[in-house]
Coordinates of C-alpha atoms in Angstrom, one line a residue:
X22 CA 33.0 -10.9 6.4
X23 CA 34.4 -11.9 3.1
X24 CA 31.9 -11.7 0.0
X25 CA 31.7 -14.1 -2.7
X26 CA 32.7 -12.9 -6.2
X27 CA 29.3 -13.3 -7.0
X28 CA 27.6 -11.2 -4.2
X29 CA 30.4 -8.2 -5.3
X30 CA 29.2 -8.3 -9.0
X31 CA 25.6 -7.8 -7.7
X32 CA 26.2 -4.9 -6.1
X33 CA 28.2 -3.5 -8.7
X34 CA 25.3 -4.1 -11.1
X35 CA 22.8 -2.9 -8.6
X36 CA 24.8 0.5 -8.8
X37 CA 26.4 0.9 -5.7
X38 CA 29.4 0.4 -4.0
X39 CA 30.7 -2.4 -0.9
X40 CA 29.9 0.6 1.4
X41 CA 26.4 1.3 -0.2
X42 CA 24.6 -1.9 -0.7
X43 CA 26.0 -3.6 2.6
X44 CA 25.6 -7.2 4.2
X45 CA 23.8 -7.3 7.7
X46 CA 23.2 -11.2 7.7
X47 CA 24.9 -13.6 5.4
X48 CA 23.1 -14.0 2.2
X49 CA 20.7 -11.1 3.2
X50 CA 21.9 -7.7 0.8
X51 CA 20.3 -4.6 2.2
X52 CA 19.1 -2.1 -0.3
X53 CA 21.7 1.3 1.1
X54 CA 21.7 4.1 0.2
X55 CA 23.0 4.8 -3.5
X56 CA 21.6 1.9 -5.0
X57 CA 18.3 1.1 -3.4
X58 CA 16.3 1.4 -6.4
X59 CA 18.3 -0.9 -8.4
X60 CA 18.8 -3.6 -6.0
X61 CA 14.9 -3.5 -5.4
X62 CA 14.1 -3.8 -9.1
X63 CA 16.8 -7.2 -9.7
X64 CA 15.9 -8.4 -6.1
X65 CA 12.7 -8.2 -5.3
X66 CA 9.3 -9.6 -7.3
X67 CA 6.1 -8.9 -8.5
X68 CA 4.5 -9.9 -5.3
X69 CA 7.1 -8.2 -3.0
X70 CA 5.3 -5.5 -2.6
X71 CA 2.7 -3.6 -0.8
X72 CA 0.4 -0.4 -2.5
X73 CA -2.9 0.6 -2.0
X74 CA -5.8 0.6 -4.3
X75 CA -9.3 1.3 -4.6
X76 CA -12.8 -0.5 -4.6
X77 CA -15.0 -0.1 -7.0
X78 CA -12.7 2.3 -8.9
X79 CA -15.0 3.9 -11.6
X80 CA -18.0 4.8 -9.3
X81 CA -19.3 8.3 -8.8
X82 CA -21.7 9.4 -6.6
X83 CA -25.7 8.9 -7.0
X84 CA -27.2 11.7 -7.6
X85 CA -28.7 13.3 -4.4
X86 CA -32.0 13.2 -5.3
X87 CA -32.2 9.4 -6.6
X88 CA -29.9 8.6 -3.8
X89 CA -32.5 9.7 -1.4
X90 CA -35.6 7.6 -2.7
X91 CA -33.4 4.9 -3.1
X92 CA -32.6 4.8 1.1
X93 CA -36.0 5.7 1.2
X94 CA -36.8 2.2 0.0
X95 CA -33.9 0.1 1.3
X96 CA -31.8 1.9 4.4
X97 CA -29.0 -1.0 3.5
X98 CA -28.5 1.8 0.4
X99 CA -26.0 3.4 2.8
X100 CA -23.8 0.8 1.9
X101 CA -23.2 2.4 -1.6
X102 CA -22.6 6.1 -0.7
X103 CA -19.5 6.4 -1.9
X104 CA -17.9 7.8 -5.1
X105 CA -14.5 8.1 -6.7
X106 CA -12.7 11.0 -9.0
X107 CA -11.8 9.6 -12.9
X108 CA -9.1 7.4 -12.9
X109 CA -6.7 9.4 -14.0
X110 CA -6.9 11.3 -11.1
X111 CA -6.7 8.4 -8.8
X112 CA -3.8 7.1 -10.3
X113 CA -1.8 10.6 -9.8
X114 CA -2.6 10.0 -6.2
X115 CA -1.1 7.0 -6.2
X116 CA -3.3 4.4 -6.5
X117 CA -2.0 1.2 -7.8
X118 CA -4.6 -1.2 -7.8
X119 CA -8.2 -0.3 -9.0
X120 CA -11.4 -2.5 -9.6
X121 CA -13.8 -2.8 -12.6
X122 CA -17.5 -4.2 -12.7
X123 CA -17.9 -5.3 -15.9
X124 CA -21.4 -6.0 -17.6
X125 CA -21.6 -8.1 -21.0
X126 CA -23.4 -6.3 -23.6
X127 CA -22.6 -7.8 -27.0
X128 CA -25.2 -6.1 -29.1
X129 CA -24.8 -2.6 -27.4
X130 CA -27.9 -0.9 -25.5
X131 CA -28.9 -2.4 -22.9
X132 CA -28.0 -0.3 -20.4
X133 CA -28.4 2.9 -22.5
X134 CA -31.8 4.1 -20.3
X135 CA -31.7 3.2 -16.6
X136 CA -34.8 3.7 -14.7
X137 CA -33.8 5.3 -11.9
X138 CA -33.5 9.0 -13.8
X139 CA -36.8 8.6 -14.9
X140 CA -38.0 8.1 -11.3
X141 CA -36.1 10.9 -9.3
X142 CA -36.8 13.0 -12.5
X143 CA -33.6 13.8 -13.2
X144 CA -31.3 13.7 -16.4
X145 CA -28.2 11.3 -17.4
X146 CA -25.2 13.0 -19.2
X147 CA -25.9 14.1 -22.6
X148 CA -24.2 11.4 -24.6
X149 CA -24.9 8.7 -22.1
X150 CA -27.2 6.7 -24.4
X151 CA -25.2 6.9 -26.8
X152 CA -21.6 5.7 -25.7
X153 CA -23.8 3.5 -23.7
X154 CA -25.8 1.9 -27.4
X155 CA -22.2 0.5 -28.7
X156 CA -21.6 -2.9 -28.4
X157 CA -19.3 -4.1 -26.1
X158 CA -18.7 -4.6 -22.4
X159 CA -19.7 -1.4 -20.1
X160 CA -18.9 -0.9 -16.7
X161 CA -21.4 0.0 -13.7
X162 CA -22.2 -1.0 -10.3
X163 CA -26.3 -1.5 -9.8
X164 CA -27.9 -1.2 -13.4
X165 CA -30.4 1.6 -13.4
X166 CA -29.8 3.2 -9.9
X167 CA -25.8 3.3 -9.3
X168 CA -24.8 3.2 -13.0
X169 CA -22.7 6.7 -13.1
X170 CA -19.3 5.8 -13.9
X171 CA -16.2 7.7 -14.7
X172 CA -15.7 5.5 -17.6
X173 CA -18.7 4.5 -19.0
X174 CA -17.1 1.1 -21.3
X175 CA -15.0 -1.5 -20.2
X176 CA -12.5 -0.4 -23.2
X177 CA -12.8 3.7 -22.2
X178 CA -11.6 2.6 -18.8
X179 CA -8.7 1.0 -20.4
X180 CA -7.7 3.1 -22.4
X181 CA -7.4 5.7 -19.7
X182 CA -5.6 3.6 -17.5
X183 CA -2.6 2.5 -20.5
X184 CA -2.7 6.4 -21.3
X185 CA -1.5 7.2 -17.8
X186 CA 0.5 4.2 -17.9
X187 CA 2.5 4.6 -21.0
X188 CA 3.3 8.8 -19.8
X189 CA 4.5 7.1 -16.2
X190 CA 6.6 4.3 -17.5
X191 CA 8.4 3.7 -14.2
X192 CA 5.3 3.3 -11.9
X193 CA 4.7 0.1 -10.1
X194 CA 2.8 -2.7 -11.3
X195 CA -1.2 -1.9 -11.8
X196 CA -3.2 -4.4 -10.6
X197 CA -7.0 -4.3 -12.2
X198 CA -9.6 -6.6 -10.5
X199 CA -12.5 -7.5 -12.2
X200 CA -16.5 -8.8 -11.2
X201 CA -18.4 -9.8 -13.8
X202 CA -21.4 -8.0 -13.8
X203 CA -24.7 -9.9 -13.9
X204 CA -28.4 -10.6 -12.1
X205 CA -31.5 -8.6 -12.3
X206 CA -32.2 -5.3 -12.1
X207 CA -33.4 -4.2 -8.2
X208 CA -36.6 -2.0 -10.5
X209 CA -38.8 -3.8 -11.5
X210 CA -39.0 -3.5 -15.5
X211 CA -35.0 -2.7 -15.4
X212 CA -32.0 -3.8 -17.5
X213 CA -31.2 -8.0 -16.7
X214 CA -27.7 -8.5 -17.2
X215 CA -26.9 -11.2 -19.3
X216 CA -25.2 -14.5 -18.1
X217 CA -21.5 -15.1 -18.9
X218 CA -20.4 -18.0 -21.2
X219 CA -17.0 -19.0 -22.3
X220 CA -17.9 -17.2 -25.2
X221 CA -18.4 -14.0 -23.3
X222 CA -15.2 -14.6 -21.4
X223 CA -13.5 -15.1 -24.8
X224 CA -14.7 -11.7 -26.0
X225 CA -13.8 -9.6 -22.8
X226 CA -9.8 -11.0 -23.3
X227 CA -10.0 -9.8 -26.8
X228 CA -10.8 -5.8 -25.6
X229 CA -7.9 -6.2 -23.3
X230 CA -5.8 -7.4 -26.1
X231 CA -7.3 -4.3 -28.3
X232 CA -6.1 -1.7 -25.8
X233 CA -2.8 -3.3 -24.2
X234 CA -0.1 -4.4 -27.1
X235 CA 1.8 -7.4 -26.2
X236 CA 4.0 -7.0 -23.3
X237 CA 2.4 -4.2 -21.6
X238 CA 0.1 -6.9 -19.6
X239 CA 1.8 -9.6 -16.9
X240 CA 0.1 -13.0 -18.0
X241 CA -0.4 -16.1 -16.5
X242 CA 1.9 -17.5 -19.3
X243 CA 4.6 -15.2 -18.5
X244 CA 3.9 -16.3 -14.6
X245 CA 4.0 -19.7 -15.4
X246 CA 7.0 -20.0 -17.8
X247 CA 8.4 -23.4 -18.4
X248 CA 6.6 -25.0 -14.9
X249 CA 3.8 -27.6 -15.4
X250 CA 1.3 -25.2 -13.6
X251 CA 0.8 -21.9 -13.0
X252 CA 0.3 -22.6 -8.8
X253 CA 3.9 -24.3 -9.5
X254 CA 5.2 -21.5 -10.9
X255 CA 4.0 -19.4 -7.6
X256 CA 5.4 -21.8 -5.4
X257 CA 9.0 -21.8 -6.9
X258 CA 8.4 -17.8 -6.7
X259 CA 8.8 -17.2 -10.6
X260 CA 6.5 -14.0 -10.6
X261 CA 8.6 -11.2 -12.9
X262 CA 11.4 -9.4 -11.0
X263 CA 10.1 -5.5 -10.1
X264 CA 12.2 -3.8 -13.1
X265 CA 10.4 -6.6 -15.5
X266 CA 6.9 -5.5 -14.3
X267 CA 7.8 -1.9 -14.0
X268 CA 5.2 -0.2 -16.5
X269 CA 3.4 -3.1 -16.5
X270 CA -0.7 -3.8 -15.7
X271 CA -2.0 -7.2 -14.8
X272 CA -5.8 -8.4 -14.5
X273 CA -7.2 -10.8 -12.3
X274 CA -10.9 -12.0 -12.1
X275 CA -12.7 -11.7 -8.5
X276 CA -15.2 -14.7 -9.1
X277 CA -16.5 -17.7 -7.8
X278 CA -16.0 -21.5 -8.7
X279 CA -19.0 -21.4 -11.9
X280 CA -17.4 -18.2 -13.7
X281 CA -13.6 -19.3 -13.0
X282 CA -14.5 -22.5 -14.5
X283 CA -16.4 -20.9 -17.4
X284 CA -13.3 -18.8 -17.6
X285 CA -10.8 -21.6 -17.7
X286 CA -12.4 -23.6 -20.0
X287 CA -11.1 -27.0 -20.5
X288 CA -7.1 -25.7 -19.6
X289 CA -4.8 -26.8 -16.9
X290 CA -3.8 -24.0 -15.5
X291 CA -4.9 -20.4 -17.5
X292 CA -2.9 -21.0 -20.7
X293 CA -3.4 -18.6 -23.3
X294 CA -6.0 -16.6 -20.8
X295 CA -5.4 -12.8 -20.1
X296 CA -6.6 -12.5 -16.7
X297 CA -5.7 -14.1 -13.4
X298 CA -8.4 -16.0 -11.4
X299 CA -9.3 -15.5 -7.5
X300 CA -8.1 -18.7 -6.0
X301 CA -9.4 -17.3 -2.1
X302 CA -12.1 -20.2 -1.9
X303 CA -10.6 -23.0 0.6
X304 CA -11.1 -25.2 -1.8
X305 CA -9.1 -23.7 -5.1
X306 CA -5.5 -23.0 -3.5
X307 CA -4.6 -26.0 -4.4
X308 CA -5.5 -25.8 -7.9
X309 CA -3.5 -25.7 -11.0
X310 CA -4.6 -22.3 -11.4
X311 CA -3.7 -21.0 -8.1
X312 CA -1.9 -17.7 -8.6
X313 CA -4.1 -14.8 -7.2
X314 CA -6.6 -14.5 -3.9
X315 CA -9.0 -12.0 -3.2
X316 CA -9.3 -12.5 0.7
X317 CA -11.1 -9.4 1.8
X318 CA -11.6 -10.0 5.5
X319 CA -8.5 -8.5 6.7
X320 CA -9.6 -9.2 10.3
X321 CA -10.6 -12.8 10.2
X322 CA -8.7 -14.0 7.5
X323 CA -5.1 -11.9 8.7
X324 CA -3.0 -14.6 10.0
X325 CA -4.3 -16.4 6.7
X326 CA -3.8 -14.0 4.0
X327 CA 0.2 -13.6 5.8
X328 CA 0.5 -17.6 4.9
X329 CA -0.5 -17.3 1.4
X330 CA 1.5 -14.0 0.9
X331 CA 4.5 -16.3 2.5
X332 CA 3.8 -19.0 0.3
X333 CA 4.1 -16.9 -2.7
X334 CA 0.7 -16.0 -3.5
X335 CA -0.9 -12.4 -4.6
X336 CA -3.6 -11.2 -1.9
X337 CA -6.1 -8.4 -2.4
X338 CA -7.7 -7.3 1.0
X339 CA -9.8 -4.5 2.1
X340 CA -9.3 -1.8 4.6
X341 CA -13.0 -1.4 4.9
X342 CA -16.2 -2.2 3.2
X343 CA -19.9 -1.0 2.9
X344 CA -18.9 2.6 4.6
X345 CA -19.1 1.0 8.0
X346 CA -15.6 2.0 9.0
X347 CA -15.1 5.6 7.4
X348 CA -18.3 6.6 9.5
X349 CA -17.0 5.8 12.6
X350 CA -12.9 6.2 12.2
X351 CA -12.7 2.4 12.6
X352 CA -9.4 1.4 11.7
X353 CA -9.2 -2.2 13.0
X354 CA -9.7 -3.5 9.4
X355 CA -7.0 -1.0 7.8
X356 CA -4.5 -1.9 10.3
X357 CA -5.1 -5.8 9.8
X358 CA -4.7 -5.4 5.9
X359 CA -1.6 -3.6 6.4
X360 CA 0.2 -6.2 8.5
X361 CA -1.4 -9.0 6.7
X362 CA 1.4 -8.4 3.7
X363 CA -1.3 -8.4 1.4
X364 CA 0.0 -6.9 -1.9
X365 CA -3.3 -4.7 -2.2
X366 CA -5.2 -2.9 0.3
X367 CA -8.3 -1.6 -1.0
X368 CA -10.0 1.0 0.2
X369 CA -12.9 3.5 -1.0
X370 CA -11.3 6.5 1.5
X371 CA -7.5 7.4 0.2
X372 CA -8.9 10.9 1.0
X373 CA -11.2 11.5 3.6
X374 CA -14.6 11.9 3.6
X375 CA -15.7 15.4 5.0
X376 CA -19.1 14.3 5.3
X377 CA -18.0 12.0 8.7
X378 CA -16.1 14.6 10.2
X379 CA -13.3 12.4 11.2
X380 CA -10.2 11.9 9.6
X381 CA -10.3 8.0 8.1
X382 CA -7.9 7.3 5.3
X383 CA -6.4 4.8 3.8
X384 CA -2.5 5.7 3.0
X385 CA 1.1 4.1 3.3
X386 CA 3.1 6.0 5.8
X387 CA 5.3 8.9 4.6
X388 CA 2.6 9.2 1.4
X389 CA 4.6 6.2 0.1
X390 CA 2.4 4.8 -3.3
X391 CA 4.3 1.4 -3.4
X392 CA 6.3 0.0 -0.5
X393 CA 8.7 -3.3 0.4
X394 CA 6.1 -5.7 1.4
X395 CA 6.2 -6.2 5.4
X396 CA 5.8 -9.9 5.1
X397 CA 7.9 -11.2 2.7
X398 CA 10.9 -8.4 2.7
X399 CA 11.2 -7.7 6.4
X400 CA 14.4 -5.9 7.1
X401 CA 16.0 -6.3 3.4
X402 CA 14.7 -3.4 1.8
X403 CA 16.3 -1.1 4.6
X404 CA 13.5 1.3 4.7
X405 CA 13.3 2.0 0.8
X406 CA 10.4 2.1 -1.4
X407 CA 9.3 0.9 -4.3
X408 CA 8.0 3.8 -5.5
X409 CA 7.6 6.8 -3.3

């Protein structure tokens, strides 16, 4: 087959030779070997990949003692026996996409004395209340009875993960989902979370910017570029190629219609915003805004989350949820979010857990962190990775 001039150049800039980076289809350049890398970073996007990542990402364990009251009370507590190392350490094992619960606490405090201590009689880390009385946004799951955390403010976790970031400069994109925390307290007496306003939603994109310097963070903006929406922008498949978001973090919020639209404001698309919005709902993947989906039931919603990931779309799934699969080595779920081409598969098992005495995980073959996504770059990434 005779190659355009064009085609030739690309290999040459790709780093490899005729041999090396080789046609098997016309139009379809193989990553070979010599020059996979480099043909994967100009080739391939942002959402051309596949990693896996955690849920709930800053959790530890309860304490045994409060833990056991707590199923004592409620047996559905067994949902929440699960814990992860600091985040640090997860991201040496290769995690690439974590989760944050974020609670809004302008004034500082009011999550600086849960209850549920004071009921199992135990203590909180020394210097708990006090990291805990600053103002700003802190992260925890249940306020007062699953409130450990490995980083104990929305900025601390932050922090940690551009530390690890900057010292790693070549790791795959970091995707960081976000809940925003709020509701009652399940004691009676406990800490209420308060409601999020635009105001609120304002304030949490400023302690992004005061961590992440410009350019370290992918953007709506920078998806959207010159196109009239940012859903348009998707569609046309402008996300940054993989040597643009090499280094790179980006933030999406997992929420529902009220807190997107709190979020958005009065913009078209997410102009000027920080974060990415969960466009899953039916009803939003049609809007402007339409960029990200948080589509977490890799069973039911497989053949789904593949046609978003075809159309262009970033999907976060989950290999399993509430414990229910680790216990019994069910790996229905895992296998579904794996050939679903979502970009994420989270997971709270990358290791197992020896309490079950069985051996569910949740890992890419070969200990790959970051691989060619199955869906959309079937057969051109010639068994590469994007980061092994």
């Amino acid at each position: 087959m005779k190659l355009a001039l064009a085609t030739v150049l690309m290999m040459l800039a790709a780093g490899g030779s005729n041999a090396a980076c080789r046609l098997k289809a016309p139009g379809a350049l193989q990553a070979g070997k010599g020059c996979a890398h480099a043909w994967i970073d100009a080739n391939l996007k942002l959402n051309d990949i596949q990693t896996v990542g955690t849920h709930n990402s800053y959790k530890e364990f309860i304490t045994p003692k409060l833990y056991a009251m707590i199923l004592k009370a409620n047996p559905r507590a067994i949902e929440i026996d699960y814990g992860h190392p600091a985040l640090t350490d997860e991201l040496n094992d290769g995690a690439r996409g974590l989760e944050i619960d974020v609670a809004y606490d302008p004034k500082g405090g009011l999550y600086a004395h849960p209850l549920g201590p004071k009921m199992s009689g135990e203590p909180v880390p020394e210097d708990y209340a006090e990291r805990m009385s600053k103002p700003g946004y802190k992260v925890l799951h249940i306020q007062d009875i699953d409130f450990r955390s490995t980083c104990l403010t929305f900025v601390e976790c932050l922090t940690v993960i551009r530390t690890w970031s900057k010292a790693h400069p070549n790791h795959a994109p970091i995707s960081i989902t976000m809940n925003a925390k709020d509701g009652a307290s399940p004691i009676p007496g406990g800490a209420k979370s308060i409601d999020y306003d635009e105001a609120a939603f304002d304030a949490w994109d400023n302690e992004i910017r005061q961590v992440f310097k410009p350019g370290e963070v992918i953007t709506p903006d920078m998806v959207q570029g010159s196109y009239p929406t940012l859903r348009e922008a998707v569609l046309a498949d402008n996300w940054p190629t993989l040597k643009e978001a090499r280094g790179k973090v980006f933030f999406a919020l997992d929420e529902g219609h009220d807190k997107i639209a709190l979020y958005r404001g009065k913009r078209r698309s997410l102009e000027g915003r920080m974060m990415f919005v969960n466009a899953g709902d039916a009803s939003e993947a049609d809007k402007p805004w339409a960029a990200y989906m948080t589509l977490n039931e890799a069973v039911a919603d497989e053949a789904h989350i593949r046609d978003m990931v075809k159309a262009g779309f970033f999907v976060r799934t989950r290999a399993d949820s509430d414990t229910k699969e680790a216990r019994v080595n069910d790996t229905r779920s895992r296998t579904a979010a794996f050939a679903s081409g979502a970009q994420v598969v989270s997971t709270d098992y990358r290791h197992p857990d020896p309490r079950f005495g069985n051996t569910y995980q949740v890992r890419l073959p070969h200990g790959a962190i970051t691989i060619c996504n199955p869906v959309r770059t079937a057969g051109r990434c010639d068994g590469a990775t994007v980061e092994p």
